[in-house]
DNA sequence: AGTTGGACCTGACTGC
DNA sequence: TGCAGTCAGGTCCAAC
């Protein structure tokens, strides 16, 4: 159960929630809104009037952009776009009205069919923002995002241009929502492993073959995680809208596996800390520096002996 | 402008 | 037992 637990929603977790919400609440009307923690809601740039803007509207569709969930609420005049960012510990739950209150239920949307959509968030880093437009390009929160990693905009050309302009660590670029939308700390590490590139490498140092591997690894890792309904960790538990756990945590290659053997070569996984974030990689599969031809030959001859 | 580190926030955990 | 310190990380912001 999500009470007291926390979350790490990145794109696969958000997409899992989106698919469930699409089946569960699209078509329902929001008959009432209870805001228990005002800092969680926002209209435009103001923290007030949220209830007035959202109440009475029907949920027409639910989309996702990066990690954000986007509810389209049409109206007689202008549609409203409701954006829910789960932050790091946010959970959306669908409950029957009258079910016991959940801890940290900062915003509760009452639906006309007798259910409630509850937005829980222990660490209060999530947010629900309402915008009085249906045009995403008018919404700064959405307009700033980089291309969707599962879309056609993420091409080798885009990735090459992006990486060539950045001297910071590859991991930082992958996690930069304005560069590519939806990747966080867990999948950043997993993608780098899948591509066999060290996450601490300067982004502009990647070779073309490495960029090609990265381009393939990004959707491959994210799609696989979506298939397994996202990642729930023992102590940092993400759940879907019914309180169920994901399954991808059992398939993680490097994240959270410090000291455990690499699933490919058996070398202990290394963890380092950078910018208050942990970073995991296999030192053998993802060498920090590309080996020079001479060093490669030396190592190869040493391996023969 | 790009990069970096701190702050926000709370619960779980560790060590004294 | 209690308390201080640390860690987790999505996102924003200040500083270099």
mmCIF file of C-alpha atoms (C1' of nucleotides) in Angstrom:
data_model
loop_
_atom_site.group_PDB
_atom_site.id
_atom_site.type_symbol
_atom_site.label_atom_id
_atom_site.label_comp_id
_atom_site.label_asym_id
_atom_site.label_seq_id
_atom_site.Cartn_x
_atom_site.Cartn_y
_atom_site.Cartn_z
ATOM 1 C CA UNK A 1 0.000 0.000 0.000
ATOM 2 C CA UNK A 2 1.262 3.455 -0.806
ATOM 3 C CA UNK A 3 0.799 4.966 2.629
ATOM 4 C CA UNK A 4 4.180 6.069 3.857
ATOM 5 C CA UNK A 5 5.872 4.747 0.772
ATOM 6 C CA UNK A 6 7.450 6.847 -1.887
ATOM 7 C CA UNK A 7 7.788 6.808 -5.617
ATOM 8 C CA UNK A 8 10.150 7.340 -8.454
ATOM 9 C CA UNK A 9 7.948 8.077 -11.381
ATOM 10 C CA UNK A 10 9.784 8.478 -14.616
ATOM 11 C CA UNK A 11 8.307 8.000 -18.070
ATOM 12 C CA UNK A 12 7.450 4.268 -17.771
ATOM 13 C CA UNK A 13 5.648 4.763 -14.456
ATOM 14 C CA UNK A 14 3.760 7.800 -15.777
ATOM 15 C CA UNK A 15 2.792 5.920 -18.922
ATOM 16 C CA UNK A 16 1.554 2.953 -16.890
ATOM 17 C CA UNK A 17 -0.596 5.312 -14.818
ATOM 18 C CA UNK A 18 -1.800 7.113 -17.937
ATOM 19 C CA UNK A 19 -2.989 3.923 -19.572
ATOM 20 C CA UNK A 20 -4.857 2.888 -16.459
ATOM 21 C CA UNK A 21 -6.426 6.303 -15.988
ATOM 22 C CA UNK A 22 -7.473 6.374 -19.615
ATOM 23 C CA UNK A 23 -9.459 3.192 -19.067
ATOM 24 C CA UNK A 24 -10.707 4.175 -15.611
ATOM 25 C CA UNK A 25 -11.702 7.835 -15.576
ATOM 26 C CA UNK A 26 -11.973 9.217 -19.115
ATOM 27 C CA UNK A 27 -15.556 10.352 -19.603
ATOM 28 C CA UNK A 28 -16.129 11.015 -15.916
ATOM 29 C CA UNK A 29 -17.050 14.482 -14.673
ATOM 30 C CA UNK A 30 -15.226 16.153 -11.806
ATOM 31 C CA UNK A 31 -18.034 17.129 -9.449
ATOM 32 C CA UNK A 32 -15.880 18.429 -6.643
ATOM 33 C CA UNK A 33 -12.294 19.122 -5.677
ATOM 34 C CA UNK A 34 -10.805 19.067 -2.193
ATOM 35 C CA UNK A 35 -7.425 20.690 -1.735
ATOM 36 C CA UNK A 36 -5.799 19.603 1.512
ATOM 37 C CA UNK A 37 -2.377 21.055 0.747
ATOM 38 C CA UNK A 38 -2.637 24.354 -1.153
ATOM 39 C CA UNK A 39 0.988 24.368 -2.265
ATOM 40 C CA UNK A 40 0.276 21.328 -4.426
ATOM 41 C CA UNK A 41 -2.090 23.210 -6.770
ATOM 42 C CA UNK A 42 -1.583 26.083 -9.145
ATOM 43 C CA UNK A 43 -3.561 27.976 -11.761
ATOM 44 C CA UNK A 44 -1.372 29.621 -14.328
ATOM 45 C CA UNK A 45 1.362 30.887 -12.060
ATOM 46 C CA UNK A 46 -0.957 31.513 -9.115
ATOM 47 C CA UNK A 47 -1.628 29.051 -6.326
ATOM 48 C CA UNK A 48 -5.338 29.857 -6.028
ATOM 49 C CA UNK A 49 -8.630 29.397 -7.890
ATOM 50 C CA UNK A 50 -7.752 25.831 -8.751
ATOM 51 C CA UNK A 51 -11.082 24.401 -7.653
ATOM 52 C CA UNK A 52 -13.117 26.954 -9.589
ATOM 53 C CA UNK A 53 -11.236 26.247 -12.792
ATOM 54 C CA UNK A 54 -11.431 22.450 -12.641
ATOM 55 C CA UNK A 55 -14.753 21.710 -10.949
ATOM 56 C CA UNK A 56 -17.668 20.639 -13.127
ATOM 57 C CA UNK A 57 -15.564 19.633 -16.102
ATOM 58 C CA UNK A 58 -15.490 16.283 -17.852
ATOM 59 C CA UNK A 59 -12.246 14.394 -18.418
ATOM 60 C CA UNK A 60 -12.085 14.097 -22.193
ATOM 61 C CA UNK A 61 -8.659 12.546 -22.620
ATOM 62 C CA UNK A 62 -5.420 11.844 -20.788
ATOM 63 C CA UNK A 63 -2.044 12.243 -22.438
ATOM 64 C CA UNK A 64 1.528 12.142 -21.242
ATOM 65 C CA UNK A 65 4.445 14.414 -22.016
ATOM 66 C CA UNK A 66 7.720 13.263 -20.507
ATOM 67 C CA UNK A 67 6.864 12.409 -16.912
ATOM 68 C CA UNK A 68 3.814 14.693 -16.781
ATOM 69 C CA UNK A 69 0.201 13.523 -17.011
ATOM 70 C CA UNK A 70 -2.066 15.800 -19.011
ATOM 71 C CA UNK A 71 -5.841 15.856 -18.552
ATOM 72 C CA UNK A 72 -7.911 17.627 -21.206
ATOM 73 C CA UNK A 73 -11.045 19.111 -19.639
ATOM 74 C CA UNK A 74 -13.265 20.712 -22.302
ATOM 75 C CA UNK A 75 -15.675 23.478 -21.369
ATOM 76 C CA UNK A 76 -18.331 25.724 -22.868
ATOM 77 C CA UNK A 77 -15.793 28.417 -23.701
ATOM 78 C CA UNK A 78 -12.162 27.428 -23.347
ATOM 79 C CA UNK A 79 -10.831 23.989 -22.497
ATOM 80 C CA UNK A 80 -8.705 23.534 -19.418
ATOM 81 C CA UNK A 81 -5.481 21.542 -19.436
ATOM 82 C CA UNK A 82 -4.716 19.949 -16.092
ATOM 83 C CA UNK A 83 -1.107 18.897 -15.690
ATOM 84 C CA UNK A 84 -0.111 16.575 -12.884
ATOM 85 C CA UNK A 85 3.559 16.128 -12.176
ATOM 86 C CA UNK A 86 4.103 13.382 -9.656
ATOM 87 C CA UNK A 87 7.429 14.753 -8.562
ATOM 88 C CA UNK A 88 9.296 12.051 -6.834
ATOM 89 C CA UNK A 89 6.775 10.659 -4.387
ATOM 90 C CA UNK A 90 3.442 11.349 -6.073
ATOM 91 C CA UNK A 91 0.784 8.658 -6.425
ATOM 92 C CA UNK A 92 -2.599 8.768 -8.143
ATOM 93 C CA UNK A 93 -5.203 6.414 -6.725
ATOM 94 C CA UNK A 94 -8.764 5.664 -7.792
ATOM 95 C CA UNK A 95 -10.947 4.957 -4.752
ATOM 96 C CA UNK A 96 -14.625 4.547 -4.038
ATOM 97 C CA UNK A 97 -16.091 7.602 -2.345
ATOM 98 C CA UNK A 98 -16.284 6.970 1.367
ATOM 99 C CA UNK A 99 -13.172 4.797 1.391
ATOM 100 C CA UNK A 100 -10.903 5.765 4.289
ATOM 101 C CA UNK A 101 -8.739 8.769 3.665
ATOM 102 C CA UNK A 102 -5.211 8.071 2.510
ATOM 103 C CA UNK A 103 -2.291 9.733 4.222
ATOM 104 C CA UNK A 104 -0.857 12.641 2.218
ATOM 105 C CA UNK A 105 -3.991 12.992 0.063
ATOM 106 C CA UNK A 106 -3.249 16.559 -0.945
ATOM 107 C CA UNK A 107 -5.839 16.834 -3.723
ATOM 108 C CA UNK A 108 -9.000 14.747 -4.147
ATOM 109 C CA UNK A 109 -11.143 14.908 -7.287
ATOM 110 C CA UNK A 110 -14.688 13.628 -6.726
ATOM 111 C CA UNK A 111 -16.102 11.994 -9.854
ATOM 112 C CA UNK A 112 -19.766 11.813 -10.896
ATOM 113 C CA UNK A 113 -19.756 8.011 -10.833
ATOM 114 C CA UNK A 114 -19.140 7.769 -7.108
ATOM 115 C CA UNK A 115 -15.398 7.360 -7.240
ATOM 116 C CA UNK A 116 -12.525 9.651 -6.375
ATOM 117 C CA UNK A 117 -9.191 10.341 -8.018
ATOM 118 C CA UNK A 118 -6.741 11.048 -5.214
ATOM 119 C CA UNK A 119 -3.361 12.712 -5.594
ATOM 120 C CA UNK A 120 -1.057 11.592 -2.773
ATOM 121 C CA UNK A 121 2.431 12.933 -2.298
ATOM 122 C CA UNK A 122 4.526 12.336 0.805
ATOM 123 C CA UNK A 123 7.396 14.632 -0.089
ATOM 124 C CA UNK A 124 5.282 17.394 -1.563
ATOM 125 C CA UNK A 125 7.423 17.773 -4.649
ATOM 126 C CA UNK A 126 4.583 17.019 -7.048
ATOM 127 C CA UNK A 127 2.145 19.541 -8.462
ATOM 128 C CA UNK A 128 -1.240 19.887 -10.137
ATOM 129 C CA UNK A 129 -1.421 22.887 -12.458
ATOM 130 C CA UNK A 130 -4.433 24.083 -14.440
ATOM 131 C CA UNK A 131 -4.091 26.128 -17.621
ATOM 132 C CA UNK A 132 -7.065 27.791 -19.368
ATOM 133 C CA UNK A 133 -6.141 26.597 -22.835
ATOM 134 C CA UNK A 134 -6.116 23.408 -24.859
ATOM 135 C CA UNK A 135 -3.086 24.509 -26.841
ATOM 136 C CA UNK A 136 -0.017 22.906 -25.310
ATOM 137 C CA UNK A 137 2.304 25.307 -27.078
ATOM 138 C CA UNK A 138 0.771 28.070 -24.944
ATOM 139 C CA UNK A 139 1.736 26.268 -21.749
ATOM 140 C CA UNK A 140 5.325 26.994 -20.674
ATOM 141 C CA UNK A 141 5.395 23.894 -18.478
ATOM 142 C CA UNK A 142 4.949 21.722 -21.580
ATOM 143 C CA UNK A 143 6.547 23.847 -24.277
ATOM 144 C CA UNK A 144 9.976 23.617 -22.693
ATOM 145 C CA UNK A 145 10.184 19.815 -22.903
ATOM 146 C CA UNK A 146 12.549 18.140 -25.328
ATOM 147 C CA UNK A 147 11.395 15.403 -27.725
ATOM 148 C CA UNK A 148 9.551 12.331 -26.522
ATOM 149 C CA UNK A 149 12.034 9.446 -26.317
ATOM 150 C CA UNK A 150 9.494 7.049 -27.834
ATOM 151 C CA UNK A 151 8.576 9.418 -30.656
ATOM 152 C CA UNK A 152 10.012 9.993 -34.095
ATOM 153 C CA UNK A 153 11.597 13.321 -33.157
ATOM 154 C CA UNK A 154 14.429 11.574 -31.360
ATOM 155 C CA UNK A 155 16.739 10.876 -34.276
ATOM 156 C CA UNK A 156 20.456 10.260 -34.614
ATOM 157 C CA UNK A 157 20.759 13.761 -36.034
ATOM 158 C CA UNK A 158 19.046 15.310 -33.018
ATOM 159 C CA UNK A 159 21.088 13.242 -30.576
ATOM 160 C CA UNK A 160 24.349 14.058 -32.339
ATOM 161 C CA UNK A 161 23.619 17.772 -32.307
ATOM 162 C CA UNK A 162 22.468 17.646 -28.678
ATOM 163 C CA UNK A 163 25.476 15.752 -27.356
ATOM 164 C CA UNK A 164 28.009 17.718 -29.354
ATOM 165 C CA UNK A 165 26.881 20.934 -27.661
ATOM 166 C CA UNK A 166 27.217 19.608 -24.105
ATOM 167 C CA UNK A 167 30.419 19.044 -22.200
ATOM 168 C CA UNK A 168 28.726 17.864 -19.014
ATOM 169 C CA UNK A 169 28.294 14.221 -18.128
ATOM 170 C CA UNK A 170 26.146 12.121 -20.431
ATOM 171 C CA UNK A 171 23.841 11.218 -17.545
ATOM 172 C CA UNK A 172 23.028 14.893 -16.934
ATOM 173 C CA UNK A 173 22.010 15.399 -20.559
ATOM 174 C CA UNK A 174 19.813 12.295 -20.542
ATOM 175 C CA UNK A 175 18.068 13.550 -17.393
ATOM 176 C CA UNK A 176 17.653 17.105 -18.701
ATOM 177 C CA UNK A 177 13.932 17.326 -19.526
ATOM 178 C CA UNK A 178 14.563 20.111 -22.015
ATOM 179 C CA UNK A 179 16.939 17.861 -23.945
ATOM 180 C CA UNK A 180 14.888 14.656 -23.871
ATOM 181 C CA UNK A 181 11.643 14.358 -21.913
ATOM 182 C CA UNK A 182 10.907 11.645 -19.381
ATOM 183 C CA UNK A 183 14.222 10.120 -18.301
ATOM 184 C CA UNK A 184 15.175 10.217 -14.602
ATOM 185 C CA UNK A 185 17.867 8.741 -12.422
ATOM 186 C CA UNK A 186 16.935 5.071 -12.680
ATOM 187 C CA UNK A 187 16.420 4.825 -16.429
ATOM 188 C CA UNK A 188 19.336 7.161 -17.100
ATOM 189 C CA UNK A 189 21.632 4.552 -15.559
ATOM 190 C CA UNK A 190 19.835 1.666 -17.249
ATOM 191 C CA UNK A 191 20.001 3.322 -20.665
ATOM 192 C CA UNK A 192 23.720 3.982 -20.328
ATOM 193 C CA UNK A 193 24.307 0.341 -19.441
ATOM 194 C CA UNK A 194 22.175 -0.891 -22.333
ATOM 195 C CA UNK A 195 24.258 1.321 -24.634
ATOM 196 C CA UNK A 196 27.507 0.220 -22.914
ATOM 197 C CA UNK A 197 28.544 3.818 -22.370
ATOM 198 C CA UNK A 198 29.805 5.189 -19.070
ATOM 199 C CA UNK A 199 27.316 7.748 -17.687
ATOM 200 C CA UNK A 200 30.145 9.973 -16.461
ATOM 201 C CA UNK A 201 31.615 10.430 -19.920
ATOM 202 C CA UNK A 202 31.431 13.981 -21.258
ATOM 203 C CA UNK A 203 28.410 14.047 -23.559
ATOM 204 C CA UNK A 204 30.440 15.478 -26.433
ATOM 205 C CA UNK A 205 33.015 12.699 -26.251
ATOM 206 C CA UNK A 206 30.729 9.958 -27.570
ATOM 207 C CA UNK A 207 31.669 8.376 -30.866
ATOM 208 C CA UNK A 208 29.152 7.786 -33.615
ATOM 209 C CA UNK A 209 28.787 4.063 -32.781
ATOM 210 C CA UNK A 210 28.193 5.028 -29.160
ATOM 211 C CA UNK A 211 25.550 7.563 -30.141
ATOM 212 C CA UNK A 212 23.894 4.939 -32.317
ATOM 213 C CA UNK A 213 23.821 2.491 -29.416
ATOM 214 C CA UNK A 214 22.403 5.201 -27.167
ATOM 215 C CA UNK A 215 19.689 6.026 -29.676
ATOM 216 C CA UNK A 216 18.630 2.381 -29.723
ATOM 217 C CA UNK A 217 18.933 1.925 -25.961
ATOM 218 C CA UNK A 218 16.674 4.825 -24.978
ATOM 219 C CA UNK A 219 13.396 3.460 -26.408
ATOM 220 C CA UNK A 220 14.420 -0.150 -25.785
ATOM 221 C CA UNK A 221 14.846 0.339 -22.047
ATOM 222 C CA UNK A 222 11.778 2.546 -21.647
ATOM 223 C CA UNK A 223 9.520 0.221 -23.660
ATOM 224 C CA UNK A 224 10.669 -2.803 -21.681
ATOM 225 C CA UNK A 225 9.970 -0.959 -18.427
ATOM 226 C CA UNK A 226 6.487 0.008 -19.624
ATOM 227 C CA UNK A 227 5.810 -3.640 -20.509
ATOM 228 C CA UNK A 228 6.615 -4.497 -16.895
ATOM 229 C CA UNK A 229 4.553 -1.630 -15.462
ATOM 230 C CA UNK A 230 7.495 0.378 -14.178
ATOM 231 C CA UNK A 231 9.889 0.102 -11.274
ATOM 232 C CA UNK A 232 8.926 -0.250 -7.612
ATOM 233 C CA UNK A 233 11.758 -0.483 -5.120
ATOM 234 C CA UNK A 234 11.579 -2.045 -1.688
ATOM 235 C CA UNK A 235 11.926 1.212 0.174
ATOM 236 C CA UNK A 236 10.857 3.629 -2.534
ATOM 237 C CA UNK A 237 7.636 2.198 -3.743
ATOM 238 C CA UNK A 238 5.767 3.352 -6.794
ATOM 239 C CA UNK A 239 2.284 1.970 -7.295
ATOM 240 C CA UNK A 240 -0.279 2.154 -10.069
ATOM 241 C CA UNK A 241 -3.756 3.657 -9.599
ATOM 242 C CA UNK A 242 -4.986 0.556 -7.779
ATOM 243 C CA UNK A 243 -1.999 0.359 -5.428
ATOM 244 C CA UNK A 244 -0.224 -2.419 -7.345
ATOM 245 C CA UNK A 245 3.562 -2.538 -7.661
ATOM 246 C CA UNK A 246 5.560 -2.523 -10.896
ATOM 247 C CA UNK A 247 7.836 -5.387 -11.855
ATOM 248 C CA UNK A 248 10.823 -3.824 -13.574
ATOM 249 C CA UNK A 249 12.846 -3.599 -10.344
ATOM 250 C CA UNK A 250 13.661 -7.292 -10.787
ATOM 251 C CA UNK A 251 15.185 -6.592 -14.181
ATOM 252 C CA UNK A 252 17.368 -3.588 -13.406
ATOM 253 C CA UNK A 253 20.878 -4.081 -14.775
ATOM 254 C CA UNK A 254 22.771 -1.540 -12.686
ATOM 255 C CA UNK A 255 20.516 0.818 -10.705
ATOM 256 C CA UNK A 256 20.571 0.003 -6.998
ATOM 257 C CA UNK A 257 22.920 -2.945 -7.577
ATOM 258 C CA UNK A 258 26.166 -1.554 -6.142
ATOM 259 C CA UNK A 259 28.595 -4.398 -5.432
ATOM 260 C CA UNK A 260 26.390 -6.995 -7.099
ATOM 261 C CA UNK A 261 27.736 -8.819 -10.178
ATOM 262 C CA UNK A 262 27.085 -7.350 -13.600
ATOM 263 C CA UNK A 263 24.508 -9.519 -15.351
ATOM 264 C CA UNK A 264 26.749 -9.591 -18.440
ATOM 265 C CA UNK A 265 30.331 -9.979 -17.170
ATOM 266 C CA UNK A 266 30.081 -10.538 -13.422
ATOM 267 C CA UNK A 267 32.139 -7.492 -12.457
ATOM 268 C CA UNK A 268 30.783 -5.771 -9.318
ATOM 269 C CA UNK A 269 28.574 -2.811 -10.185
ATOM 270 C CA UNK A 270 30.033 0.517 -9.136
ATOM 271 C CA UNK A 271 28.166 3.433 -7.635
ATOM 272 C CA UNK A 272 29.318 7.002 -7.497
ATOM 273 C CA UNK A 273 27.623 10.163 -6.315
ATOM 274 C CA UNK A 274 27.429 13.264 -8.402
ATOM 275 C CA UNK A 275 25.241 16.301 -7.866
ATOM 276 C CA UNK A 276 23.567 14.566 -4.946
ATOM 277 C CA UNK A 277 22.478 11.801 -7.280
ATOM 278 C CA UNK A 278 23.668 8.228 -7.296
ATOM 279 C CA UNK A 279 25.015 6.838 -10.520
ATOM 280 C CA UNK A 280 25.533 3.143 -11.274
ATOM 281 C CA UNK A 281 27.560 1.401 -13.944
ATOM 282 C CA UNK A 282 29.606 -1.679 -14.730
ATOM 283 C CA UNK A 283 33.282 -0.631 -14.814
ATOM 284 C CA UNK A 284 34.084 -3.319 -17.371
ATOM 285 C CA UNK A 285 31.109 -3.057 -19.726
ATOM 286 C CA UNK A 286 31.085 0.734 -19.448
ATOM 287 C CA UNK A 287 34.728 1.833 -19.182
ATOM 288 C CA UNK A 288 35.183 5.443 -18.170
ATOM 289 C CA UNK A 289 37.550 6.136 -21.013
ATOM 290 C CA UNK A 290 37.636 4.620 -24.412
ATOM 291 C CA UNK A 291 40.596 2.328 -24.649
ATOM 292 C CA UNK A 292 43.322 3.462 -26.980
ATOM 293 C CA UNK A 293 44.267 0.855 -29.623
ATOM 294 C CA UNK A 294 47.575 0.294 -27.851
ATOM 295 C CA UNK A 295 45.965 -0.273 -24.462
ATOM 296 C CA UNK A 296 43.360 -2.514 -26.073
ATOM 297 C CA UNK A 297 46.103 -4.662 -27.596
ATOM 298 C CA UNK A 298 47.949 -4.823 -24.296
ATOM 299 C CA UNK A 299 44.814 -5.881 -22.460
ATOM 300 C CA UNK A 300 43.974 -8.451 -25.123
ATOM 301 C CA UNK A 301 47.401 -10.045 -24.921
ATOM 302 C CA UNK A 302 47.202 -10.017 -21.121
ATOM 303 C CA UNK A 303 43.845 -11.796 -21.299
ATOM 304 C CA UNK A 304 45.348 -14.576 -23.437
ATOM 305 C CA UNK A 305 47.964 -15.415 -20.814
ATOM 306 C "C1'" DA B 1 25.176 30.345 -21.915
ATOM 307 C "C1'" DG B 2 26.509 26.221 -19.916
ATOM 308 C "C1'" DT B 3 27.491 23.942 -15.753
ATOM 309 C "C1'" DT B 4 27.153 23.006 -10.951
ATOM 310 C "C1'" DG B 5 25.506 22.677 -6.321
ATOM 311 C "C1'" DG B 6 22.003 23.664 -2.974
ATOM 312 C "C1'" DA B 7 17.155 23.877 -1.524
ATOM 313 C "C1'" DC B 8 12.709 22.096 -1.220
ATOM 314 C "C1'" DC B 9 10.285 18.084 1.345
ATOM 315 C "C1'" DT B 10 9.480 13.862 4.524
ATOM 316 C "C1'" DG B 11 10.256 9.145 6.122
ATOM 317 C "C1'" DA B 12 13.498 5.492 6.727
ATOM 318 C "C1'" DC B 13 17.652 4.335 8.220
ATOM 319 C "C1'" DT B 14 22.389 4.619 10.672
ATOM 320 C "C1'" DG B 15 25.478 5.676 14.303
ATOM 321 C "C1'" DC B 16 26.637 7.534 18.677
ATOM 322 C "C1'" DT C 1 15.819 5.488 23.958
ATOM 323 C "C1'" DG C 2 16.701 9.456 21.656
ATOM 324 C "C1'" DC C 3 18.548 12.425 18.610
ATOM 325 C "C1'" DA C 4 21.417 14.174 14.931
ATOM 326 C "C1'" DG C 5 22.908 13.170 10.497
ATOM 327 C "C1'" DT C 6 22.304 11.131 5.936
ATOM 328 C "C1'" DC C 7 19.940 9.563 1.970
ATOM 329 C "C1'" DA C 8 16.332 9.306 -1.674
ATOM 330 C "C1'" DG C 9 15.423 12.420 -6.312
ATOM 331 C "C1'" DG C 10 12.285 15.767 -9.720
ATOM 332 C "C1'" DT C 11 12.649 20.326 -10.329
ATOM 333 C "C1'" DC C 12 13.784 25.060 -9.647
ATOM 334 C "C1'" DC C 13 17.100 28.643 -8.649
ATOM 335 C "C1'" DA C 14 21.351 31.005 -7.543
ATOM 336 C "C1'" DA C 15 26.170 31.243 -8.311
ATOM 337 C "C1'" DC C 16 30.259 30.686 -10.914
#
